[in-house]
Amino acid sequence: MTESIDWAEIVGNVGGNQYGDRICTLQAEGIDTTSIEAAVEQTLKNLDDKNSRSLVVFGEPQSGKTEMMIALNARLLDRGYPILVNLLTDSVDLLEQSLSRFRGSGLNPSPKQFSELPTDHTRLRGRKWVVFCKKNARDLEKLIEYLRHEDGIIVIDDEADYASPDGNVNKADYDKTKINLLISKLLGDDGRYVGVTATPARLNLNNTFQNESENWVDFAPYPDYVGQDFFFPSDGHVNYRLHTFEADEGSERTEIEKAVLHFMCGVAELHRLGLKKNFTMLVHTSGKRSEHDQDVGFVQATMDTLANPKGAGFERLRRKLFKIAKDYSELDGSDVGEFVLRRIEQNVVVKINSSPGKSGKVSDIAKPTSLFSFGVGGNIISRGVTFDNLLSMYFTRSVKGKFSQDTYIQRARMFGSRKDYKNKFQLWIPESLIENWSKCFAFHKLALEALRSGAGVPVWLADHKTTPTSAASIDKSSVDFEGGEMSFALFEYNEERYSTLFDRAGRSDQVVLKDLRKAFGDQQLPDHVFKYLLHEIKPGNTQISFHRASGFGTASKNYTDEEKQNIRRTKGIFATNEYKRSERPHARHHLKVFHNGEGKARIFYKINGGAIKFIQNRK
């Protein structure tokens, strides 16, 4: 009987429906797979039907991208791609966390670290491989050596905007940065690249691996996802426990102590409400390890003092605890305070750091093992780590210069699966920091909304305090920076029509703006400008001045014929004194039509004050 069996058809072959099986497994666990299926199928369509060699899958922070990547690997294996290389940030913790989840999914073949591959390249042929590798030079060089005889490799790059872009893109000698160069070598002439990230601006503005934004794939969050709209609502009305303070007032130790007491009271409250789980608090104040030690000391001192009723500081801290407990109890707070004191020894304080080749102890805190679990530190918090049951975040890490939107968006570790207790979440943050953090998200959202609407090439926003990504990573040979005075496409000028459109006549900013949107196409009034202005409008305030139209060059001989025809000049047209002539001289945003007296006109937009820049890759 066995002599007639073709064992080559059996060995390693579990059939061609791993993807379908994985989707069924997730659905059986009660997980909504709609977004996963949409993203995976669109990625395959863009790789196969559109023959795209480089694209990006973008989503929200902590929105389930790892599960989507598992499904994508399964789909690619079903499609017959033999070698899938999954790249991760240079962190032992993230490698272990991701590898464990991938292996637990039952993928066939079982995922392997690059070091587990056979050194004899002939043993790679004819078999499928799912490979994991950290983005560091040593590991990538070894991986390239292992796979030097293979072709058709698919690279799936998690946290793709980290390390992968070319940081030397604008340097005259143009030596590519090491990781970018090595990934290029790994891809070879026929490899395919799929970047996965929540912050794709850097990949777009850097032209990383010549990715094509028109083939980007939107990975929408799952229905119960808690993210930007909840934590940074556009109307400013928060529905969770937001504690703000002045960064230069008081002491860090006092603020951390207060936050620790509130966190433990919050845990007690949730237990009283029936959510009997272990919970985590993160403390992130600095990138300096010496300061992490200090913060660990602050947290540990609070716990030790409350654990020693005979100690000198116990009564002071107990009274403070019971006072805070009143905010978490329907009684006088003594029930909450007593809950905390009875369980005060059920705590763990973990310093989280990331060192090359060493664990940052993320696994000790990502899934809290003690009732009161504290994670303190480190830069690894900002990239890819998911913290289950995160209830409180004390976050004071700021910057001296501009806020890089991609960095701060990645630091929103409170996003994710928080539906059961989202209204009880605690965020401790300086007032100035949350204002800039909110702006980072608002600008980021505007850019992605335009992309999702099918508007084409994304337009990223920057101002004097925030920038989409590091300036060194922006390819200045193909990226335009529009700021200060902006003007848009020429159109046929009809004085009667446009005088009526720009006459406020009792209308609100929003109504006038929407009427202009209906009257002008995207070339004459770009959608990204329109959406930005809508975002800026606050109810009850007039923030836009709609000017009467003016002629340009119609009464002066100081302009060239070309300037008159184009209604543009190098020095600009919208002079400062135009503000005084407007209906609202002190408004922040000004819109005005200039015409040339020959039937042509343009809309001009200018900001009164700190300028906004619109950044777009024209390549």
Coordinates of C-alpha atoms in Angstrom, one line a residue:
M1 CA 0.0 0.0 0.0
T2 CA 2.7 2.5 1.0
E3 CA 4.7 1.8 -2.1
S4 CA 2.1 3.5 -4.2
I5 CA 2.1 6.7 -2.1
D6 CA 4.0 9.7 -3.4
W7 CA 5.5 10.9 -0.2
A8 CA 6.7 14.1 -1.8
E9 CA 3.0 15.2 -2.0
I10 CA 2.5 14.5 1.7
V11 CA 5.7 15.6 3.6
G12 CA 5.2 19.2 4.9
N13 CA 1.9 19.6 3.0
V14 CA -1.1 20.6 5.1
G15 CA -3.1 21.8 2.2
G16 CA -3.6 25.2 0.7
N17 CA -6.1 26.7 3.1
Q18 CA -4.0 27.8 6.1
Y19 CA -5.4 31.3 5.8
G20 CA -9.0 30.2 5.8
D21 CA -8.4 27.9 8.8
R22 CA -6.7 30.8 10.6
I23 CA -9.7 33.1 10.0
C24 CA -12.1 30.4 11.2
T25 CA -10.0 29.9 14.4
L26 CA -10.1 33.7 15.1
Q27 CA -13.9 33.9 14.5
A28 CA -14.5 30.9 16.8
E29 CA -12.6 32.9 19.5
G30 CA -15.1 35.8 19.0
I31 CA -12.6 38.0 17.1
D32 CA -13.9 40.2 14.3
T33 CA -11.8 39.4 11.2
T34 CA -13.4 41.9 8.8
S35 CA -10.4 44.3 8.8
I36 CA -7.9 41.5 8.7
E37 CA -9.5 39.9 5.7
A38 CA -9.8 43.2 3.9
A39 CA -6.2 44.1 4.4
V40 CA -4.8 40.7 3.5
E41 CA -6.8 40.4 0.3
Q42 CA -6.0 43.9 -0.8
T43 CA -2.3 43.3 -0.1
L44 CA -2.3 40.2 -2.2
K45 CA -4.2 42.0 -5.0
N46 CA -1.6 44.8 -5.1
L47 CA 1.3 42.3 -5.0
D48 CA -0.2 40.0 -7.7
D49 CA -2.6 41.9 -9.9
K50 CA -0.9 45.3 -9.7
N51 CA 2.5 43.7 -9.7
S52 CA 3.7 46.0 -6.9
R53 CA 7.2 45.4 -5.6
S54 CA 7.0 47.6 -2.6
L55 CA 4.0 48.8 -0.6
V56 CA 2.9 49.7 2.9
V57 CA 0.1 48.4 5.1
F58 CA -0.8 51.1 7.6
G59 CA -3.1 51.0 10.6
E60 CA -3.5 52.5 14.1
P61 CA -1.2 52.0 17.1
Q62 CA -1.9 48.7 18.8
S63 CA -4.8 47.8 16.5
G64 CA -4.0 44.1 15.9
K65 CA -1.3 44.4 13.3
T66 CA 0.4 41.2 14.6
E67 CA -2.7 39.1 14.0
M68 CA -3.0 40.6 10.6
M69 CA 0.6 39.7 9.8
I70 CA 0.0 36.1 10.9
A71 CA -2.9 35.9 8.5
L72 CA -0.9 37.6 5.7
N73 CA 1.9 35.0 6.2
A74 CA -0.7 32.2 6.0
R75 CA -2.2 33.7 2.8
L76 CA 1.2 34.0 1.1
L77 CA 2.1 30.4 2.0
D78 CA -1.2 29.3 0.5
R79 CA -0.3 31.3 -2.6
G80 CA 2.9 29.4 -3.0
Y81 CA 5.5 31.9 -2.0
P82 CA 8.4 29.8 -0.6
I83 CA 10.4 32.2 1.7
L84 CA 8.8 34.8 3.9
V85 CA 11.1 37.0 6.0
N86 CA 9.6 38.9 8.9
L87 CA 11.7 41.7 10.1
L88 CA 11.4 43.2 13.6
T89 CA 12.9 46.1 15.5
D90 CA 16.3 45.3 17.1
S91 CA 14.8 44.1 20.4
V92 CA 15.1 40.6 21.9
D93 CA 11.8 41.2 23.7
L94 CA 9.8 42.0 20.6
L95 CA 11.4 39.1 18.7
E96 CA 10.3 36.7 21.5
Q97 CA 6.9 38.2 21.8
S98 CA 6.1 38.1 18.1
L99 CA 7.8 34.7 17.5
S100 CA 5.7 33.2 20.3
R101 CA 2.5 34.5 18.9
F102 CA 3.3 33.3 15.4
R103 CA 4.3 29.8 16.5
G104 CA 1.2 29.6 18.7
S105 CA -1.0 30.2 15.6
G106 CA 0.0 26.9 14.1
L107 CA 1.5 28.2 10.9
N108 CA 3.1 25.5 8.8
P109 CA 6.1 25.7 8.5
S110 CA 6.7 26.8 12.1
P111 CA 8.4 30.2 12.1
K112 CA 12.1 30.1 12.8
Q113 CA 14.8 32.6 13.8
F114 CA 17.3 33.1 11.0
S115 CA 19.9 31.4 13.2
E116 CA 17.9 28.2 13.0
L117 CA 18.1 27.9 9.2
P118 CA 20.3 25.2 7.8
T119 CA 23.7 26.5 6.8
D120 CA 23.8 24.2 3.8
H121 CA 21.8 26.2 1.2
T122 CA 20.8 23.1 -0.7
R123 CA 18.6 22.1 2.3
L124 CA 16.5 25.3 1.8
R125 CA 15.4 24.3 -1.7
G126 CA 12.0 22.8 -2.3
R127 CA 10.8 23.7 1.2
K128 CA 8.8 26.7 2.6
W129 CA 10.3 28.9 5.3
V130 CA 8.9 31.6 7.6
V131 CA 11.9 33.4 9.0
F132 CA 12.2 36.0 11.7
C133 CA 15.1 38.4 12.0
K134 CA 15.9 41.5 14.0
K135 CA 16.8 44.7 12.2
N136 CA 20.5 44.9 13.1
A137 CA 23.4 44.7 10.8
R138 CA 25.0 41.5 12.2
D139 CA 21.8 39.5 11.9
L140 CA 20.8 40.8 8.5
E141 CA 24.3 40.1 7.1
K142 CA 24.1 36.5 8.3
L143 CA 20.5 36.1 6.9
I144 CA 21.6 37.4 3.5
E145 CA 24.4 34.8 3.5
Y146 CA 22.0 32.0 4.3
L147 CA 19.6 33.0 1.5
R148 CA 22.1 34.1 -1.1
H149 CA 21.0 31.4 -3.5
E150 CA 17.3 32.0 -3.1
D151 CA 15.0 34.3 -5.1
G152 CA 11.4 35.5 -4.9
I153 CA 11.8 36.4 -1.2
I154 CA 8.9 38.3 0.4
V155 CA 10.0 40.7 3.2
I156 CA 7.3 41.7 5.7
D157 CA 8.8 44.6 7.7
D158 CA 7.1 45.2 11.1
E159 CA 7.5 48.8 12.4
A160 CA 8.7 49.5 8.9
D161 CA 9.5 53.2 9.5
Y162 CA 12.0 52.2 12.2
A163 CA 15.6 51.7 11.0
S164 CA 14.5 50.7 7.4
P165 CA 14.4 54.1 5.7
D166 CA 17.6 55.6 4.4
G167 CA 18.7 58.3 6.9
N168 CA 21.4 59.5 4.4
V169 CA 19.0 60.2 1.6
N170 CA 20.1 63.9 1.3
K171 CA 23.8 63.5 1.7
A172 CA 26.0 64.3 -1.2
D173 CA 28.0 61.1 -1.2
Y174 CA 24.8 59.2 -0.7
D175 CA 26.0 56.2 1.2
K176 CA 22.8 54.4 2.3
T177 CA 22.4 53.8 6.0
K178 CA 23.4 50.2 6.9
I179 CA 19.9 48.7 7.6
N180 CA 18.4 50.2 4.5
L181 CA 21.3 48.9 2.4
L182 CA 21.1 45.4 3.8
I183 CA 17.3 45.1 3.3
S184 CA 17.8 46.2 -0.3
K185 CA 20.4 43.4 -0.7
L186 CA 18.0 40.9 0.9
L187 CA 15.3 41.9 -1.6
G188 CA 17.6 41.5 -4.5
D189 CA 16.2 42.0 -8.0
D190 CA 13.0 40.1 -7.6
G191 CA 12.0 40.3 -4.0
R192 CA 8.8 42.0 -2.7
Y193 CA 8.6 44.4 0.2
V194 CA 5.6 44.9 2.5
G195 CA 6.1 47.5 5.2
V196 CA 3.7 47.4 8.2
T197 CA 3.4 50.4 10.5
A198 CA 1.0 52.8 12.3
T199 CA 3.2 55.8 11.2
P200 CA 3.9 55.7 7.4
A201 CA 4.9 59.3 6.8
R202 CA 8.6 58.6 7.0
L203 CA 8.3 55.7 4.4
N204 CA 6.5 58.0 2.0
L205 CA 8.7 61.1 2.4
N206 CA 11.9 59.0 2.3
N207 CA 10.9 57.0 -0.8
T208 CA 11.9 53.9 1.2
F209 CA 12.4 51.0 -1.2
Q210 CA 10.5 53.0 -3.8
N211 CA 7.2 52.2 -2.2
E212 CA 4.2 53.3 -4.1
S213 CA 1.6 55.2 -2.0
E214 CA -1.1 54.5 -4.5
N215 CA -0.8 50.8 -3.6
W216 CA -0.8 51.3 0.1
V217 CA -3.3 49.2 2.1
D218 CA -5.4 50.6 4.9
F219 CA -5.7 48.2 7.9
A220 CA -8.8 49.5 9.7
P221 CA -9.0 48.9 13.5
Y222 CA -11.4 46.3 14.9
P223 CA -14.8 47.4 16.2
D224 CA -13.9 47.5 19.9
Y225 CA -10.6 49.4 19.3
V226 CA -10.0 52.3 21.7
G227 CA -7.7 54.9 20.1
Q228 CA -7.2 58.5 19.0
D229 CA -10.9 59.5 18.8
F230 CA -11.3 58.5 22.5
F231 CA -8.1 59.7 24.0
F232 CA -7.6 62.8 21.9
P233 CA -11.2 63.8 20.9
S234 CA -11.4 66.7 18.4
D235 CA -13.9 68.5 20.6
G236 CA -11.6 68.4 23.6
H237 CA -14.1 66.6 25.9
V238 CA -12.4 63.6 27.4
N239 CA -14.3 60.7 28.9
Y240 CA -11.5 59.1 31.0
R241 CA -9.4 60.2 34.0
L242 CA -7.0 62.8 32.5
H243 CA -4.7 64.4 35.1
T244 CA -2.7 67.3 33.8
F245 CA -0.2 69.5 35.6
E246 CA 2.5 72.1 34.9
A247 CA 5.8 70.5 33.9
D248 CA 7.9 73.0 35.8
E249 CA 5.8 73.0 39.0
G250 CA 6.1 70.6 41.9
S251 CA 8.4 67.6 42.1
E252 CA 8.4 64.5 39.9
R253 CA 8.5 62.3 43.0
T254 CA 5.4 63.9 44.4
E255 CA 3.5 63.5 41.1
I256 CA 4.6 59.9 40.7
E257 CA 3.6 59.1 44.3
K258 CA 0.1 60.6 43.7
A259 CA -0.3 58.7 40.4
V260 CA 0.7 55.4 42.0
L261 CA -1.9 55.9 44.7
H262 CA -4.6 56.7 42.2
F263 CA -3.6 53.7 40.1
M264 CA -4.0 51.3 43.1
C265 CA -7.4 52.9 43.9
G266 CA -8.4 52.4 40.3
V267 CA -7.5 48.7 40.5
A268 CA -9.6 48.4 43.7
E269 CA -12.5 50.1 42.0
L270 CA -12.4 47.7 39.0
H271 CA -12.3 44.7 41.3
R272 CA -15.4 46.0 43.2
L273 CA -17.1 46.3 39.8
G274 CA -16.3 42.7 39.0
L275 CA -13.3 43.1 36.7
K276 CA -10.9 41.0 38.8
K277 CA -7.7 41.1 36.9
N278 CA -4.1 42.2 37.4
F279 CA -3.3 45.6 36.0
T280 CA -0.3 47.6 34.9
M281 CA 0.9 51.2 35.3
L282 CA 3.6 52.6 33.0
V283 CA 6.0 55.4 34.0
H284 CA 7.9 57.0 31.2
T285 CA 9.7 60.2 31.9
S286 CA 13.0 60.1 30.0
G287 CA 15.2 58.2 27.6
K288 CA 18.1 58.3 30.1
R289 CA 18.6 55.1 32.1
S290 CA 19.9 56.9 35.1
E291 CA 16.6 58.6 35.4
H292 CA 14.8 55.3 35.0
D293 CA 16.6 54.1 38.2
Q294 CA 15.3 57.2 40.0
D295 CA 11.7 56.6 38.9
V296 CA 11.9 53.0 40.0
G297 CA 13.0 54.3 43.3
F298 CA 10.0 56.7 43.6
V299 CA 7.6 53.9 42.8
Q300 CA 9.3 51.3 45.1
A301 CA 9.5 53.8 48.0
T302 CA 5.7 54.4 47.8
M303 CA 5.0 50.7 47.9
D304 CA 7.5 50.0 50.7
T305 CA 6.1 52.8 52.8
L306 CA 2.5 51.6 52.6
A307 CA 3.7 48.0 53.3
N308 CA 5.3 49.0 56.7
P309 CA 2.6 50.3 59.1
K310 CA 5.3 50.9 61.8
G311 CA 7.4 53.1 59.5
A312 CA 7.8 56.8 59.8
G313 CA 6.0 57.7 56.6
F314 CA 3.2 55.3 56.8
E315 CA 0.5 57.4 58.4
R316 CA 1.1 60.4 56.1
L317 CA 0.8 58.2 53.0
R318 CA -2.2 56.2 54.4
R319 CA -4.1 59.4 54.9
K320 CA -3.3 60.5 51.4
L321 CA -4.4 57.1 50.1
F322 CA -7.7 57.2 51.9
K323 CA -8.4 60.8 50.7
I324 CA -7.8 59.8 47.1
A325 CA -9.9 56.6 47.6
K326 CA -13.1 58.7 48.1
D327 CA -13.0 59.4 44.3
Y328 CA -13.1 55.7 43.6
S329 CA -15.9 54.6 46.0
E330 CA -19.6 55.2 46.5
L331 CA -18.9 55.2 50.3
D332 CA -16.4 57.2 52.3
G333 CA -13.4 55.5 50.5
S334 CA -12.4 53.3 53.4
D335 CA -13.4 50.2 51.5
V336 CA -11.1 51.1 48.6
G337 CA -8.3 52.1 50.9
E338 CA -8.5 48.9 52.9
F339 CA -8.5 46.8 49.7
V340 CA -5.2 48.4 48.7
L341 CA -3.6 48.0 52.0
R342 CA -4.6 44.4 52.4
R343 CA -3.1 43.6 49.0
I344 CA -0.1 46.0 49.0
E345 CA 2.4 43.2 48.9
Q346 CA 0.9 42.0 45.6
N347 CA 3.1 44.2 43.5
V348 CA 6.0 44.0 41.1
V349 CA 8.2 47.0 39.9
V350 CA 10.0 46.3 36.6
K351 CA 12.6 48.5 35.0
I352 CA 12.1 48.2 31.2
N353 CA 15.2 48.9 29.1
S354 CA 16.4 47.8 25.8
S355 CA 20.0 46.7 25.3
P356 CA 21.6 45.1 22.2
G357 CA 21.2 41.4 22.5
K358 CA 19.6 41.5 25.9
S359 CA 16.1 41.3 27.2
G360 CA 14.5 44.5 28.4
K361 CA 12.2 42.5 30.7
V362 CA 9.1 43.3 28.7
S363 CA 7.6 39.8 29.2
D364 CA 7.7 40.5 32.9
I365 CA 5.2 43.3 32.5
A366 CA 3.4 42.9 29.1
K367 CA 1.0 40.5 30.8
P368 CA 0.8 41.6 34.4
T369 CA 1.5 38.8 36.9
S370 CA 0.8 40.8 40.0
L371 CA -2.3 42.8 41.1
F372 CA -0.3 46.0 41.1
S373 CA 2.3 45.8 38.2
F374 CA 4.6 48.7 37.4
G375 CA 6.7 49.1 34.3
V376 CA 9.3 51.9 34.4
G377 CA 11.6 53.1 31.6
G378 CA 12.6 52.8 28.5
N379 CA 12.6 53.5 24.8
I380 CA 11.2 50.0 24.0
I381 CA 7.9 51.3 25.3
S382 CA 7.6 53.3 22.2
R383 CA 7.7 50.5 19.7
G384 CA 5.5 47.5 19.2
V385 CA 5.0 46.4 22.8
T386 CA 1.5 45.6 23.8
F387 CA 0.6 45.9 27.5
D388 CA -2.4 43.9 28.5
N389 CA -4.6 45.5 31.2
L390 CA -2.8 48.8 31.1
L391 CA -4.8 51.1 33.5
S392 CA -2.5 54.0 34.1
M393 CA 0.3 55.9 32.2
Y394 CA 2.5 58.5 33.7
F395 CA 4.1 60.2 30.7
T396 CA 6.2 63.3 30.9
R397 CA 8.9 62.7 28.2
S398 CA 9.1 65.8 26.0
V399 CA 11.6 67.2 23.5
K400 CA 13.6 70.4 23.3
G401 CA 12.9 71.0 19.6
K402 CA 10.1 69.9 17.4
F403 CA 7.9 66.9 18.2
S404 CA 8.3 64.2 15.6
Q405 CA 4.8 63.0 15.0
D406 CA 5.7 59.4 14.2
T407 CA 7.6 59.0 17.5
Y408 CA 4.9 60.4 19.7
I409 CA 2.1 58.5 17.9
Q410 CA 4.0 55.3 18.6
R411 CA 4.2 56.2 22.3
A412 CA 0.4 56.0 22.8
R413 CA 0.6 52.7 24.6
M414 CA -2.9 53.2 26.1
F415 CA -4.5 52.6 22.7
G416 CA -5.9 49.1 21.9
S417 CA -8.2 46.7 23.6
R418 CA -9.4 48.8 26.6
K419 CA -13.2 48.6 26.0
D420 CA -14.0 47.1 29.4
Y421 CA -12.4 49.9 31.4
K422 CA -11.6 52.7 29.0
N423 CA -13.6 55.3 31.0
K424 CA -11.5 54.4 34.1
F425 CA -8.1 54.8 32.3
Q426 CA -5.7 57.3 34.0
L427 CA -3.3 59.5 32.0
W428 CA -0.9 61.7 33.9
I429 CA 0.7 64.3 31.6
P430 CA 1.9 67.9 31.6
E431 CA -0.6 70.3 30.0
S432 CA 1.9 71.5 27.3
L433 CA 2.8 67.9 26.4
I434 CA -0.8 66.7 25.8
E435 CA -1.5 69.8 23.6
N436 CA 1.4 68.9 21.3
W437 CA 0.6 65.2 21.5
S438 CA -2.9 65.9 20.5
K439 CA -1.7 68.1 17.6
C440 CA 0.5 65.2 16.4
F441 CA -2.5 62.9 16.2
A442 CA -4.7 65.6 14.6
F443 CA -2.2 66.3 11.8
H444 CA -1.5 62.6 11.3
K445 CA -5.3 61.8 11.1
L446 CA -5.8 64.6 8.5
A447 CA -3.2 63.1 6.3
L448 CA -4.5 59.5 6.5
E449 CA -8.1 60.6 6.0
A450 CA -7.1 62.2 2.7
L451 CA -5.3 59.0 1.7
R452 CA -8.3 56.8 2.7
S453 CA -10.7 59.0 0.7
G454 CA -8.8 58.1 -2.4
A455 CA -7.3 61.6 -2.8
G456 CA -4.0 60.0 -4.0
V457 CA -0.6 61.1 -2.7
P458 CA -0.8 61.8 1.1
V459 CA -0.1 65.4 2.3
W460 CA 1.5 65.6 5.7
L461 CA 1.2 68.6 8.0
A462 CA 3.8 70.4 10.1
D463 CA 4.1 73.6 12.1
H464 CA 6.6 75.3 14.4
K465 CA 6.2 72.6 17.1
T466 CA 5.6 69.4 15.2
T467 CA 6.9 67.6 12.1
P468 CA 5.8 64.4 10.4
T469 CA 9.1 62.7 10.8
S470 CA 12.9 63.3 11.2
A471 CA 14.1 66.0 8.7
A472 CA 17.1 63.9 7.8
S473 CA 14.8 61.2 6.4
I474 CA 12.8 63.4 4.1
D475 CA 14.0 63.1 0.5
K476 CA 14.3 66.7 -0.5
S477 CA 14.8 65.9 -4.2
S478 CA 11.1 64.9 -4.5
V479 CA 9.3 66.4 -1.6
D480 CA 7.6 69.8 -1.7
F481 CA 7.1 72.0 1.3
E482 CA 4.2 74.4 1.0
G483 CA 3.9 77.1 3.7
G484 CA 3.3 80.7 4.4
E485 CA 1.4 82.0 1.4
M486 CA -0.2 79.3 -0.7
S487 CA -2.0 79.6 -4.0
F488 CA -3.8 77.0 -6.0
A489 CA -4.8 76.4 -9.6
L490 CA -6.0 79.0 -12.0
F491 CA -9.8 79.2 -12.8
E492 CA -12.2 81.3 -14.9
Y493 CA -13.1 84.4 -12.9
N494 CA -16.7 85.5 -12.6
E495 CA -16.9 88.6 -10.4
E496 CA -20.6 88.3 -9.5
R497 CA -20.4 84.6 -8.6
Y498 CA -17.3 84.8 -6.5
S499 CA -18.2 88.0 -4.7
T500 CA -21.3 86.2 -3.5
L501 CA -19.4 83.1 -2.4
F502 CA -16.8 85.1 -0.3
D503 CA -19.4 87.4 1.2
R504 CA -20.1 86.1 4.7
A505 CA -23.7 87.3 4.8
G506 CA -24.2 86.0 8.4
R507 CA -22.9 82.6 7.6
S508 CA -20.5 80.7 10.0
D509 CA -17.0 79.8 9.0
Q510 CA -18.0 76.2 8.4
V511 CA -21.0 77.1 6.2
V512 CA -18.9 79.4 4.0
L513 CA -16.1 76.9 3.8
K514 CA -18.4 74.1 2.7
D515 CA -20.0 76.4 0.1
L516 CA -16.5 77.1 -1.3
R517 CA -15.8 73.3 -1.3
K518 CA -18.9 72.8 -3.5
A519 CA -17.9 75.6 -5.9
F520 CA -14.3 74.7 -6.4
G521 CA -12.5 71.6 -7.5
D522 CA -9.6 69.9 -5.7
Q523 CA -7.1 71.8 -7.9
Q524 CA -8.6 75.2 -7.1
L525 CA -9.1 74.5 -3.4
P526 CA -7.2 71.3 -2.4
D527 CA -9.0 68.9 -0.2
H528 CA -6.2 68.7 2.4
V529 CA -6.4 72.5 2.9
F530 CA -10.2 72.3 3.2
K531 CA -10.0 69.5 5.8
Y532 CA -7.3 71.2 7.8
L533 CA -9.4 74.4 8.0
L534 CA -12.5 72.4 9.0
H535 CA -10.4 70.8 11.8
E536 CA -9.2 74.2 13.0
I537 CA -12.7 75.7 13.3
K538 CA -14.0 75.9 16.9
P539 CA -17.7 76.3 17.5
G540 CA -18.7 79.8 18.3
N541 CA -15.5 81.4 17.2
T542 CA -14.7 83.2 13.9
Q543 CA -11.3 82.0 12.8
I544 CA -11.4 82.5 9.1
S545 CA -11.5 85.8 7.2
F546 CA -13.0 85.6 3.7
H547 CA -11.6 88.6 1.7
R548 CA -13.2 90.5 -1.1
A549 CA -11.5 89.7 -4.5
S550 CA -8.8 92.0 -5.7
G551 CA -7.0 92.6 -9.0
F552 CA -3.4 91.7 -9.3
G553 CA -1.2 93.8 -11.6
T554 CA -4.2 95.7 -13.0
A555 CA -3.1 99.1 -11.7
S556 CA 0.7 98.7 -11.5
K557 CA 3.6 98.4 -13.9
N558 CA 5.8 96.7 -11.4
Y559 CA 4.9 93.2 -12.5
T560 CA 6.0 91.3 -15.5
D561 CA 3.5 90.0 -18.1
E562 CA 4.2 86.5 -17.0
E563 CA 3.5 87.3 -13.4
K564 CA 0.2 88.9 -14.3
Q565 CA -0.8 86.0 -16.5
N566 CA 0.1 83.4 -13.8
I567 CA -1.0 85.6 -10.8
R568 CA 2.1 84.5 -9.0
R569 CA 5.4 86.1 -8.1
T570 CA 8.5 84.9 -6.2
K571 CA 8.0 87.5 -3.4
G572 CA 4.4 86.6 -2.9
I573 CA 1.2 88.5 -3.5
F574 CA -0.7 88.3 -0.2
A575 CA 0.9 91.3 1.6
T576 CA 0.6 91.8 5.4
N577 CA -1.6 94.9 4.9
E578 CA -4.2 92.7 3.3
Y579 CA -5.1 91.6 6.8
K580 CA -6.3 95.1 7.7
R581 CA -8.6 95.2 4.7
S582 CA -10.4 92.1 5.5
E583 CA -13.6 91.4 7.4
R584 CA -11.7 89.9 10.3
P585 CA -8.2 91.4 10.5
H586 CA -7.2 89.3 13.5
A587 CA -8.4 86.0 12.2
R588 CA -5.8 83.2 12.0
H589 CA -6.7 82.0 8.5
H590 CA -7.3 84.2 5.5
L591 CA -8.7 83.2 2.1
K592 CA -8.7 85.6 -0.8
V593 CA -9.2 85.6 -4.6
F594 CA -6.8 87.5 -6.8
H595 CA -7.7 88.0 -10.5
N596 CA -5.6 89.5 -13.4
G597 CA -8.3 91.4 -15.1
E598 CA -8.1 89.0 -18.1
G599 CA -10.6 86.5 -16.8
K600 CA -8.3 84.4 -14.7
A601 CA -8.0 84.1 -10.9
R602 CA -6.5 82.1 -8.1
I603 CA -7.4 81.4 -4.4
F604 CA -4.7 82.4 -2.0
Y605 CA -4.4 81.1 1.6
K606 CA -2.3 82.7 4.3
I607 CA -2.0 82.1 8.0
N608 CA -1.7 85.1 10.3
G609 CA 0.9 83.9 12.8
G610 CA 2.9 80.6 13.0
A611 CA 2.7 79.0 9.6
I612 CA 1.5 75.5 8.7
K613 CA 3.5 73.5 6.2
F614 CA 1.9 71.0 3.8
I615 CA 4.5 68.4 2.9
Q616 CA 3.9 66.1 -0.2
N617 CA 6.0 63.6 -2.1
R618 CA 5.8 64.5 -5.8
K619 CA 7.7 61.5 -7.0

